[in-house]
mmCIF file with all atom_site columns, C-alpha atoms in Angstrom:
data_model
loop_
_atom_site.group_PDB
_atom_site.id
_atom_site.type_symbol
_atom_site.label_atom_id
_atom_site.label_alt_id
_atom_site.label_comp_id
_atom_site.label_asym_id
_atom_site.label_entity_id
_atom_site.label_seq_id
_atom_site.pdbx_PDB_ins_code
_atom_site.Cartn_x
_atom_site.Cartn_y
_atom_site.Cartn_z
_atom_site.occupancy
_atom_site.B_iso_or_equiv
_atom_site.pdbx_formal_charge
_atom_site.auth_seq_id
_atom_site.auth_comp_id
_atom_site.auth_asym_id
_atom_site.auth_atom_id
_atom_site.pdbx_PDB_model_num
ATOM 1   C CA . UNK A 1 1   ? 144.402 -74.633 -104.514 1.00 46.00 ? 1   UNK A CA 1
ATOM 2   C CA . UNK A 1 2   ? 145.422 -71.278 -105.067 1.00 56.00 ? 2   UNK A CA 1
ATOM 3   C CA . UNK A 1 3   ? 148.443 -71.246 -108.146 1.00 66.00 ? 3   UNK A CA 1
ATOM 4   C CA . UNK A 1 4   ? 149.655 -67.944 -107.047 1.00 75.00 ? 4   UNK A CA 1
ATOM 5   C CA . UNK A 1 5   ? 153.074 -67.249 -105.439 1.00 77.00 ? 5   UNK A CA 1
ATOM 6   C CA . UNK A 1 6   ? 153.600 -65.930 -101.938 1.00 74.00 ? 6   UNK A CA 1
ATOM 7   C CA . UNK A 1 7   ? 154.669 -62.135 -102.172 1.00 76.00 ? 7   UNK A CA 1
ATOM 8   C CA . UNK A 1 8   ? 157.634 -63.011 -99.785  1.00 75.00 ? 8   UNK A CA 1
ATOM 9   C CA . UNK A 1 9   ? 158.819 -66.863 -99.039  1.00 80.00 ? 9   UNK A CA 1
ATOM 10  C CA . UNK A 1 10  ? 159.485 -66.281 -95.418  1.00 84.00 ? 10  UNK A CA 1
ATOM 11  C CA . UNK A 1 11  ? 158.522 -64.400 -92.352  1.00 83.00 ? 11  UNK A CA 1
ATOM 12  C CA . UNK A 1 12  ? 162.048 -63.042 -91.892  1.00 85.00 ? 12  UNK A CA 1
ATOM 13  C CA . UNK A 1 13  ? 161.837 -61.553 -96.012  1.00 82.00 ? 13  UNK A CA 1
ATOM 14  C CA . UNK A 1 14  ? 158.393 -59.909 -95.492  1.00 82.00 ? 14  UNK A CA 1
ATOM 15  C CA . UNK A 1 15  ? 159.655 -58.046 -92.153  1.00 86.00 ? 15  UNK A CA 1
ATOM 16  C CA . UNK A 1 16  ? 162.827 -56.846 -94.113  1.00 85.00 ? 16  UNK A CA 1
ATOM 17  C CA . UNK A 1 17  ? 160.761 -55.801 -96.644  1.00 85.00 ? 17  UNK A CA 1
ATOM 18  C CA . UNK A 1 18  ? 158.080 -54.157 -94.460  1.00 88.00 ? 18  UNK A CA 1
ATOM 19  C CA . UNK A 1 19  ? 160.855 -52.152 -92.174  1.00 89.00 ? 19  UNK A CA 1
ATOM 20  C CA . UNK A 1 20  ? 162.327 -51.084 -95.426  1.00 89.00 ? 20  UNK A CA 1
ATOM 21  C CA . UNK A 1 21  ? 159.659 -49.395 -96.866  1.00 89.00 ? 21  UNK A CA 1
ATOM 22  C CA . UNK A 1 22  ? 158.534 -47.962 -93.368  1.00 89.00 ? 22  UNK A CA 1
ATOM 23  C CA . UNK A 1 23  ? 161.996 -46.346 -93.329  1.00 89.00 ? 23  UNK A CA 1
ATOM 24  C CA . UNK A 1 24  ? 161.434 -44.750 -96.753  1.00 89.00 ? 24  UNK A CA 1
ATOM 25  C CA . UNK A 1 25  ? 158.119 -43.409 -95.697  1.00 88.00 ? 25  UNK A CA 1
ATOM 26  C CA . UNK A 1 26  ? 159.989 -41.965 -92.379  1.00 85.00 ? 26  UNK A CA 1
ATOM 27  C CA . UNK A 1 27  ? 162.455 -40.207 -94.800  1.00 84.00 ? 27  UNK A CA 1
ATOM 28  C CA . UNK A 1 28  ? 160.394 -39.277 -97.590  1.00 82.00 ? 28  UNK A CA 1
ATOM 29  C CA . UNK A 1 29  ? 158.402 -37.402 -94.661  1.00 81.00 ? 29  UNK A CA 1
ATOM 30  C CA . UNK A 1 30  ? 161.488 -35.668 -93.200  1.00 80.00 ? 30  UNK A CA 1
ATOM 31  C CA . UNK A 1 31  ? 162.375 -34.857 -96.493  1.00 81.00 ? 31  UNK A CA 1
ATOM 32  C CA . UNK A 1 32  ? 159.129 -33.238 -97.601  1.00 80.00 ? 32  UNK A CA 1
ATOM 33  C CA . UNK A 1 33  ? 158.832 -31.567 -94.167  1.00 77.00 ? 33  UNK A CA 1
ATOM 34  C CA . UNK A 1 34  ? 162.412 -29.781 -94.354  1.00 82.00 ? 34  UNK A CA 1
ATOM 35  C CA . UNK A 1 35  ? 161.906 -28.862 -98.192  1.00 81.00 ? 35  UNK A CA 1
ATOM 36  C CA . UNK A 1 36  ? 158.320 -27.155 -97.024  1.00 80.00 ? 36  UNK A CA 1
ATOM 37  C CA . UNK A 1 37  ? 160.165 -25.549 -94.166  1.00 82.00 ? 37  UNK A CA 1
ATOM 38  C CA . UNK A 1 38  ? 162.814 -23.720 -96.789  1.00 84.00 ? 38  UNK A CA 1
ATOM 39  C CA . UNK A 1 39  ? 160.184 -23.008 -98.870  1.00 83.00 ? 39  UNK A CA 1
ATOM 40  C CA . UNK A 1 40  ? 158.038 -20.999 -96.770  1.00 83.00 ? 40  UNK A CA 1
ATOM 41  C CA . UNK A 1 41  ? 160.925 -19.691 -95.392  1.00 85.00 ? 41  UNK A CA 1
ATOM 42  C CA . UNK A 1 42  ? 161.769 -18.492 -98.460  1.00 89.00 ? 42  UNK A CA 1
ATOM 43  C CA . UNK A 1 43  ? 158.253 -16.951 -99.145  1.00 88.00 ? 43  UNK A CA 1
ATOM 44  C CA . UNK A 1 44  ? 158.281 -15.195 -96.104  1.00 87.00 ? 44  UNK A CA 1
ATOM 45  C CA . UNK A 1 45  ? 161.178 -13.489 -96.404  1.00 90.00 ? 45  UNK A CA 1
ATOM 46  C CA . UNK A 1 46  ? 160.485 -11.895 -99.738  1.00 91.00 ? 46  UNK A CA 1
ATOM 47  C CA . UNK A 1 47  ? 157.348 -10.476 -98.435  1.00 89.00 ? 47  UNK A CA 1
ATOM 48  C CA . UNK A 1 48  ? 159.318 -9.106  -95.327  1.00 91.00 ? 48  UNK A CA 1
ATOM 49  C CA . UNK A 1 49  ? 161.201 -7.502  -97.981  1.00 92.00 ? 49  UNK A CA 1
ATOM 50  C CA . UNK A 1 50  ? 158.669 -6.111  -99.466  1.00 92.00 ? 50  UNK A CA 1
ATOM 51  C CA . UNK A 1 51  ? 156.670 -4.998  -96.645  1.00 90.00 ? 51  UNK A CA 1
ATOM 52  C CA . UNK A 1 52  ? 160.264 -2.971  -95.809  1.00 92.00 ? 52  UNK A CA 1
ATOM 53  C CA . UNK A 1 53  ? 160.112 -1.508  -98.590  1.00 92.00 ? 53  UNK A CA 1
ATOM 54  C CA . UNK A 1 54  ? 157.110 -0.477  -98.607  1.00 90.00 ? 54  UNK A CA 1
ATOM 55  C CA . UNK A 1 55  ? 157.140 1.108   -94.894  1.00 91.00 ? 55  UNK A CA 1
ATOM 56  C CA . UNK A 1 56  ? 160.132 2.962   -95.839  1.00 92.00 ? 56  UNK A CA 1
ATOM 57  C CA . UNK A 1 57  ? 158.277 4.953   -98.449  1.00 90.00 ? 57  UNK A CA 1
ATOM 58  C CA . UNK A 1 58  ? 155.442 5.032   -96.099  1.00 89.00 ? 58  UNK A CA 1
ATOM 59  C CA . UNK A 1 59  ? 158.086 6.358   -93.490  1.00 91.00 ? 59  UNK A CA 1
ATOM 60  C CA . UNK A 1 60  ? 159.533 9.016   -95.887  1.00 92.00 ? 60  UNK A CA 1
ATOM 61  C CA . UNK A 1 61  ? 156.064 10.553  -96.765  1.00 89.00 ? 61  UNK A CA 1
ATOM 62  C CA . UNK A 1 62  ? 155.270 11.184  -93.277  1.00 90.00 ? 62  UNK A CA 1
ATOM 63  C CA . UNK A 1 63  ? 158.409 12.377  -92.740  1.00 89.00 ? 63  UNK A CA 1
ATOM 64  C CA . UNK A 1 64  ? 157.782 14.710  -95.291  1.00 89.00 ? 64  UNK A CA 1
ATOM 65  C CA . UNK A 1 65  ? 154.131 15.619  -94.468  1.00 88.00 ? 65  UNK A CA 1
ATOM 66  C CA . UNK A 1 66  ? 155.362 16.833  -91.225  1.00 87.00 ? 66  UNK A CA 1
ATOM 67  C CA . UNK A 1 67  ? 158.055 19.137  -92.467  1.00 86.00 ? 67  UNK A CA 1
ATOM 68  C CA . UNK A 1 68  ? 154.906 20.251  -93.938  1.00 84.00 ? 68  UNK A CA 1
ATOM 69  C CA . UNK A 1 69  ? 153.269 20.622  -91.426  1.00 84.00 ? 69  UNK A CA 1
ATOM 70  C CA . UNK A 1 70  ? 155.705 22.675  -89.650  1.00 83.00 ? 70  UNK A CA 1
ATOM 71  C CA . UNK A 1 71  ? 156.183 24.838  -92.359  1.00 80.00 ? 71  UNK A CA 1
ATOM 72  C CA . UNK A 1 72  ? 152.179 24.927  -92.717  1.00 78.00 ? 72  UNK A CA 1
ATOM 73  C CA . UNK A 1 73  ? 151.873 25.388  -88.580  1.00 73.00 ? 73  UNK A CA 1
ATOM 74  C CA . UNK A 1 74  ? 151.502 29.520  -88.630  1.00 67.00 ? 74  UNK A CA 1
ATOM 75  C CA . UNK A 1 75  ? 148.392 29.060  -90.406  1.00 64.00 ? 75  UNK A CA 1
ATOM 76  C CA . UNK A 1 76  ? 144.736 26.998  -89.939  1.00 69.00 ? 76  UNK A CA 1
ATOM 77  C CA . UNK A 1 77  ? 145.801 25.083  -92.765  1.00 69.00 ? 77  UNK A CA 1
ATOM 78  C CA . UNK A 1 78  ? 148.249 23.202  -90.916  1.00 73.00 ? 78  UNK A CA 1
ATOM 79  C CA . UNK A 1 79  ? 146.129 22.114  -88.105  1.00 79.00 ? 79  UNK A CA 1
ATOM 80  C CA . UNK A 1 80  ? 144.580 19.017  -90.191  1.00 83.00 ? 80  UNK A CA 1
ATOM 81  C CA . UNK A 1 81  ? 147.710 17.776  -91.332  1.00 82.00 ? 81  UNK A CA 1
ATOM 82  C CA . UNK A 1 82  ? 149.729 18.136  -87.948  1.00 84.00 ? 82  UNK A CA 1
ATOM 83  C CA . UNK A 1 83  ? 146.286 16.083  -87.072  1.00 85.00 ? 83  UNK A CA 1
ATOM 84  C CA . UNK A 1 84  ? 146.902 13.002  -89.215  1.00 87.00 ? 84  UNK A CA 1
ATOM 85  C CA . UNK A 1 85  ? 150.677 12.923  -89.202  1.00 86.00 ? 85  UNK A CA 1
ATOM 86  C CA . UNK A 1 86  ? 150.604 12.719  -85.413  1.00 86.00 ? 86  UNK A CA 1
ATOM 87  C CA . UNK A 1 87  ? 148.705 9.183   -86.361  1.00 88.00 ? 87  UNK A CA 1
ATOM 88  C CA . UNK A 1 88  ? 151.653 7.349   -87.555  1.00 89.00 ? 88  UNK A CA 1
ATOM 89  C CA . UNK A 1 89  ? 154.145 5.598   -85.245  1.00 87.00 ? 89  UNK A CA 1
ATOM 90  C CA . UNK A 1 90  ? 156.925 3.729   -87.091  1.00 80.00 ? 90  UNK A CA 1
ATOM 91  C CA . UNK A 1 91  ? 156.010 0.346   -85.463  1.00 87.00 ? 91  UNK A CA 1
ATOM 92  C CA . UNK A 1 92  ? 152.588 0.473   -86.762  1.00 88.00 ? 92  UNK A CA 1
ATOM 93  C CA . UNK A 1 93  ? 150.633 -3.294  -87.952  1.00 90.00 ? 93  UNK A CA 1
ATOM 94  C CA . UNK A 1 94  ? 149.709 -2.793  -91.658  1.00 88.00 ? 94  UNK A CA 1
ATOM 95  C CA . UNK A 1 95  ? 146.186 -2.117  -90.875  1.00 90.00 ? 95  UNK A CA 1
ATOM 96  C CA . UNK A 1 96  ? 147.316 0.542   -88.208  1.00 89.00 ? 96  UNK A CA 1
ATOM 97  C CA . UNK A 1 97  ? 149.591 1.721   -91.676  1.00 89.00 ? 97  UNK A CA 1
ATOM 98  C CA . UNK A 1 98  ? 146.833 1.989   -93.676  1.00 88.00 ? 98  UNK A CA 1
ATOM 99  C CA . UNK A 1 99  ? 144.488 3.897   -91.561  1.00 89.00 ? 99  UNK A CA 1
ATOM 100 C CA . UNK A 1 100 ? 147.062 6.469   -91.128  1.00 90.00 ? 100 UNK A CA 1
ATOM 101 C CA . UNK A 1 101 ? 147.821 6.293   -94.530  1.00 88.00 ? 101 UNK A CA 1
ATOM 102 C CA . UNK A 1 102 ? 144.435 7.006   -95.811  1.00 87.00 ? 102 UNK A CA 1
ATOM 103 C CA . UNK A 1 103 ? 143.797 9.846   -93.138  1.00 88.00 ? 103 UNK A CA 1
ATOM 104 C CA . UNK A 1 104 ? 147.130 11.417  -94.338  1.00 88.00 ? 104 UNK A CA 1
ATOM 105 C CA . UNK A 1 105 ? 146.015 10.891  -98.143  1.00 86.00 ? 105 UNK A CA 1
ATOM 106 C CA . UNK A 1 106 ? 142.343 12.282  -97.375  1.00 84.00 ? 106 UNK A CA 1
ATOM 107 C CA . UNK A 1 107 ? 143.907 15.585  -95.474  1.00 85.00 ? 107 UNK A CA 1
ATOM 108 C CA . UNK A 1 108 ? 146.618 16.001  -98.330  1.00 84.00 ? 108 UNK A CA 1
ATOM 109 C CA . UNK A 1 109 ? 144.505 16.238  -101.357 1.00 81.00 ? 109 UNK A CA 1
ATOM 110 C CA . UNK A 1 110 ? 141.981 18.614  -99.824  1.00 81.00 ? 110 UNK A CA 1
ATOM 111 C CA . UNK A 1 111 ? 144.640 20.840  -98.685  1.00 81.00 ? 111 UNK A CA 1
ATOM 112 C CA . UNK A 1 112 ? 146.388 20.958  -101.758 1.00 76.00 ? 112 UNK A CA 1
ATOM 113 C CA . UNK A 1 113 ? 143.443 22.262  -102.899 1.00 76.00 ? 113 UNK A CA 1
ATOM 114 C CA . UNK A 1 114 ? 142.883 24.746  -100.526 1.00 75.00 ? 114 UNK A CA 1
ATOM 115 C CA . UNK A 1 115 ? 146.437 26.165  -100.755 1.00 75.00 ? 115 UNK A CA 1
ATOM 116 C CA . UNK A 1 116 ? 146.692 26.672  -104.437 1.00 72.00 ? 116 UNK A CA 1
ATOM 117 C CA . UNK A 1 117 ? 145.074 30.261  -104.326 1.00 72.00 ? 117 UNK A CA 1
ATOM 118 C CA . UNK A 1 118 ? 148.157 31.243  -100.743 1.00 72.00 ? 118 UNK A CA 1
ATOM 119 C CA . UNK A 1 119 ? 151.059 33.311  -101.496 1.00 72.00 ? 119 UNK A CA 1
ATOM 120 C CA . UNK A 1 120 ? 153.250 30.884  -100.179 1.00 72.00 ? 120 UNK A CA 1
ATOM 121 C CA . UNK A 1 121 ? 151.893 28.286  -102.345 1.00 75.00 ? 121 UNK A CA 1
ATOM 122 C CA . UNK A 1 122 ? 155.190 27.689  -104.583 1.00 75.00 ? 122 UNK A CA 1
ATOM 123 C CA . UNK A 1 123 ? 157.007 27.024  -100.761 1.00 78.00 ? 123 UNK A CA 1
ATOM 124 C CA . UNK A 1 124 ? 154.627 24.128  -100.149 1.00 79.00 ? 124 UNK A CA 1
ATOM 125 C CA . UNK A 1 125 ? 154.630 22.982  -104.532 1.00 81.00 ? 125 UNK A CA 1
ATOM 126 C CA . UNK A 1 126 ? 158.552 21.524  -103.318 1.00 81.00 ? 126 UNK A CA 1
ATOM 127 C CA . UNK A 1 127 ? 156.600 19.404  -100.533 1.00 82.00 ? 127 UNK A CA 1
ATOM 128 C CA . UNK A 1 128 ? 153.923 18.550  -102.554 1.00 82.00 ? 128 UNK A CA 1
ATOM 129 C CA . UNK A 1 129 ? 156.310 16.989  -105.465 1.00 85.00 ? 129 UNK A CA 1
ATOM 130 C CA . UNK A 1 130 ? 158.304 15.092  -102.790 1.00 86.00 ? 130 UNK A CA 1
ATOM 131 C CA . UNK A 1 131 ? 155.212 13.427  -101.106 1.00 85.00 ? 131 UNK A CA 1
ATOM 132 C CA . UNK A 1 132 ? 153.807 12.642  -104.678 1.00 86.00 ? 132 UNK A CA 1
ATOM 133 C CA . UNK A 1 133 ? 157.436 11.213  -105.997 1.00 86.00 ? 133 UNK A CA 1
ATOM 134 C CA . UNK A 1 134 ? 157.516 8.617   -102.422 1.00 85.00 ? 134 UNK A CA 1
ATOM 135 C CA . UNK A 1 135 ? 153.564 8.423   -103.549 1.00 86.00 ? 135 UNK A CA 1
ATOM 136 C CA . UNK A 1 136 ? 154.864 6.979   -106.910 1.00 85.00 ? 136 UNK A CA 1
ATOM 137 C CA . UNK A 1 137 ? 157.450 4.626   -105.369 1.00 88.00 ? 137 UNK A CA 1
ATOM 138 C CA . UNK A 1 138 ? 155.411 3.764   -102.967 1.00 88.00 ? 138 UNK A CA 1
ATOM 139 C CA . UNK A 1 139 ? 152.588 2.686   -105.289 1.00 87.00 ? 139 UNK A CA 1
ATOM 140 C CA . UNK A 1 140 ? 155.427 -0.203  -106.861 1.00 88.00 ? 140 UNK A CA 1
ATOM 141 C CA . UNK A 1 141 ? 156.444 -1.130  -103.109 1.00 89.00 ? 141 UNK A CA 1
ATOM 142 C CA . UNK A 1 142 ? 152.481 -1.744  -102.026 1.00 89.00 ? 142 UNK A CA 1
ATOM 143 C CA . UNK A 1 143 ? 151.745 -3.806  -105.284 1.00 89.00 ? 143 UNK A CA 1
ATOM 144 C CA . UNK A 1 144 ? 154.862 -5.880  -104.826 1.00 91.00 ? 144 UNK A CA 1
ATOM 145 C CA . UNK A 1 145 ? 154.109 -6.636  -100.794 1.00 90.00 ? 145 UNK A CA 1
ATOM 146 C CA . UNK A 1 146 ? 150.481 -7.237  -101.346 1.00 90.00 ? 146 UNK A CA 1
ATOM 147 C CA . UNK A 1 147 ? 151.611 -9.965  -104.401 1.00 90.00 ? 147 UNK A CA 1
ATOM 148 C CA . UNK A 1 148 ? 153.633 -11.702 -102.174 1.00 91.00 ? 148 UNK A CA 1
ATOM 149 C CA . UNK A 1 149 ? 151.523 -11.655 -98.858  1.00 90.00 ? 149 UNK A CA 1
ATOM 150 C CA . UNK A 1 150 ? 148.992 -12.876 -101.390 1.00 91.00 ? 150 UNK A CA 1
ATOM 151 C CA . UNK A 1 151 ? 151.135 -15.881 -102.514 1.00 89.00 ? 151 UNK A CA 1
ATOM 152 C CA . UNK A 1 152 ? 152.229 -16.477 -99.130  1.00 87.00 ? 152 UNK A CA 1
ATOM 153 C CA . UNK A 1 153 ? 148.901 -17.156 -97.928  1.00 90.00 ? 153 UNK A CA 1
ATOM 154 C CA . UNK A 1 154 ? 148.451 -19.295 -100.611 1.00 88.00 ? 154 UNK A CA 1
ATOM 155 C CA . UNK A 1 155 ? 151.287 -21.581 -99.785  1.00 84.00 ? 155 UNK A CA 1
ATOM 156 C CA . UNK A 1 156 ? 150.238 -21.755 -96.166  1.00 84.00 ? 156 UNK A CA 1
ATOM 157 C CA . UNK A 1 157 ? 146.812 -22.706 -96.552  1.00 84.00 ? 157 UNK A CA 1
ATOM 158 C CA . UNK A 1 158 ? 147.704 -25.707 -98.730  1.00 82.00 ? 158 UNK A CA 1
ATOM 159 C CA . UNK A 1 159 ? 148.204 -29.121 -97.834  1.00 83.00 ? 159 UNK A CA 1
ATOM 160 C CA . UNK A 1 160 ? 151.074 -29.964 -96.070  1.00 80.00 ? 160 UNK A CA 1
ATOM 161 C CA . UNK A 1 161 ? 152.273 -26.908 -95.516  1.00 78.00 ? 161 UNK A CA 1
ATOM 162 C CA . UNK A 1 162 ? 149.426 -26.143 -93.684  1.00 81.00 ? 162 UNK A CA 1
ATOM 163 C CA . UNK A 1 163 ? 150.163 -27.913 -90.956  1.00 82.00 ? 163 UNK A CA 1
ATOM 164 C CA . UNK A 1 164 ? 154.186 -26.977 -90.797  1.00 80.00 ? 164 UNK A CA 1
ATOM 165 C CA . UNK A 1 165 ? 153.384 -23.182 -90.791  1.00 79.00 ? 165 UNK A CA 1
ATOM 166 C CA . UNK A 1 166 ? 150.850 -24.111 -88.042  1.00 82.00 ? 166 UNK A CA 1
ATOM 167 C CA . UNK A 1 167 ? 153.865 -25.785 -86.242  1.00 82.00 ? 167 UNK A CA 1
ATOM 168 C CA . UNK A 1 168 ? 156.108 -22.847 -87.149  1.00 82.00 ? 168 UNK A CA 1
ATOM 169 C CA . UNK A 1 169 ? 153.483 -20.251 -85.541  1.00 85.00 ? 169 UNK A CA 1
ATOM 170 C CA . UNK A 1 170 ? 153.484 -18.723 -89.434  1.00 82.00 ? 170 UNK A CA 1
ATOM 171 C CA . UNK A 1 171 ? 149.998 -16.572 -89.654  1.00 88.00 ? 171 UNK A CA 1
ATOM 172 C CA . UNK A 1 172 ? 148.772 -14.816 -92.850  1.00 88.00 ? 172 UNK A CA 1
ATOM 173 C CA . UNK A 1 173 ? 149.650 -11.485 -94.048  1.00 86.00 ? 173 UNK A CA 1
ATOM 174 C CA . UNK A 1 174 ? 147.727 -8.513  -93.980  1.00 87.00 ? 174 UNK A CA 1
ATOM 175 C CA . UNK A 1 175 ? 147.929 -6.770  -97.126  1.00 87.00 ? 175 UNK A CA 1
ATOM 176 C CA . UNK A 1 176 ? 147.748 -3.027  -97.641  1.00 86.00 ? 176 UNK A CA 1
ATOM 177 C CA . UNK A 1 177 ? 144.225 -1.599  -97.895  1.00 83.00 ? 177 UNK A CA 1
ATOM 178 C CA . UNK A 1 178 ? 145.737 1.755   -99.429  1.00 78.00 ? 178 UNK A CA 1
ATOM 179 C CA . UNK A 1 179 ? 144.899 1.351   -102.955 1.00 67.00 ? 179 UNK A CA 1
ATOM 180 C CA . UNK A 1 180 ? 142.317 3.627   -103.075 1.00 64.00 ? 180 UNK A CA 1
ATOM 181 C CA . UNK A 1 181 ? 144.397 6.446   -101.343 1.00 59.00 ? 181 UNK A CA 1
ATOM 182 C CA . UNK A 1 182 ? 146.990 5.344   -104.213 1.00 61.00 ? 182 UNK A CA 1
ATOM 183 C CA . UNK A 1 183 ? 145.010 5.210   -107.350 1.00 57.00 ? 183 UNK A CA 1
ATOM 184 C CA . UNK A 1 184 ? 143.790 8.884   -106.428 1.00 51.00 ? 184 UNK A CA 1
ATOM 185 C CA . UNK A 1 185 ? 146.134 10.583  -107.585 1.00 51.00 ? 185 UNK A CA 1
ATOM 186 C CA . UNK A 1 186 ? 147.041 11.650  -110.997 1.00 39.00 ? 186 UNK A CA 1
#
């Protein structure tokens, strides 16, 4: 015979015991779930910041580029840049951004270039300065967004949050692809 104690002495004790720790599993769940749910929650609205921020300075250079491009409109100079600002559209996904972006980028530095030897190239020099200062904010705004879409991703590929950002409908962000257009510049 066996000289080792029952874990409970009764039917009634091991059911008590069994309910209570089912109940503790059902909470520690709930618990887990709703912390996970504020977390991500959390994470996604720092990179909706960020991604704000970040079309804002987008928005502003455009903005710019087309006063430009106004200015720029008598000549055949102006042609390609009336060209790629007519790309952008405020409600633009980031890849839609960053194709624009990089068309804008591409038509602004040869341009520059072809201006410099104009008469009214100390006109456009004002324009120029404003699209590289948003440039240089912009450049802060871009690293910050892609960072935090990065780390967002992260959180909702691991386990179990996974399956709650599944439940919430939460897909990955697409970063910027703009960093070439951004380290071009001096």
């Amino acid at each position: 015979m066996s000289s080792k104690k029952p874990y409970f002495p009764n039917l009634r004790s091991a059911v008590i015991s069994i309910a209570v720790v089912c109940v503790l599993l059902v909470l520690a769940v709930l618990v887990i779930d709703r912390s996970t749910v504020m977390r991500l929650n959390r994470y996604m609205a720092k990179v909706e910041t960020a991604r704000e921020d970040a079309i804002e300075q987008i928005d502003l250079r455009f903005s710019y580029a087309g006063k430009l491009s106004i200015l720029m409109s008598k000549g055949e100079l102006g042609a390609p840049l009336s060209a790629a600002v007519s790309l952008y559209a405020p409600q633009m996904d980031i890849e839609g951004l960053s194709l624009a972006y990089n068309s804008l980028d591409s038509v602004l530095s040869n341009l520059q270039k072809q201006i410099y030897q104009e008469p009214d190239y100390l006109l456009y020099l004002a324009y120029f300065e404003k699209l590289y200062d948003c440039e240089t904010a912009l450049t802060q705004a871009v690293l910050t967004y892609n960072g935090e879409s990065e780390n967002f991703n992260r959180q909702i590929s691991a386990f179990p949050a996974k399956f709650i950002a599944k439940r919430l409908g939460m897909e990955p962000m697409v970063p910027f692809s703009i960093a070439k257009a951004l380290k071009s510049r001096p």
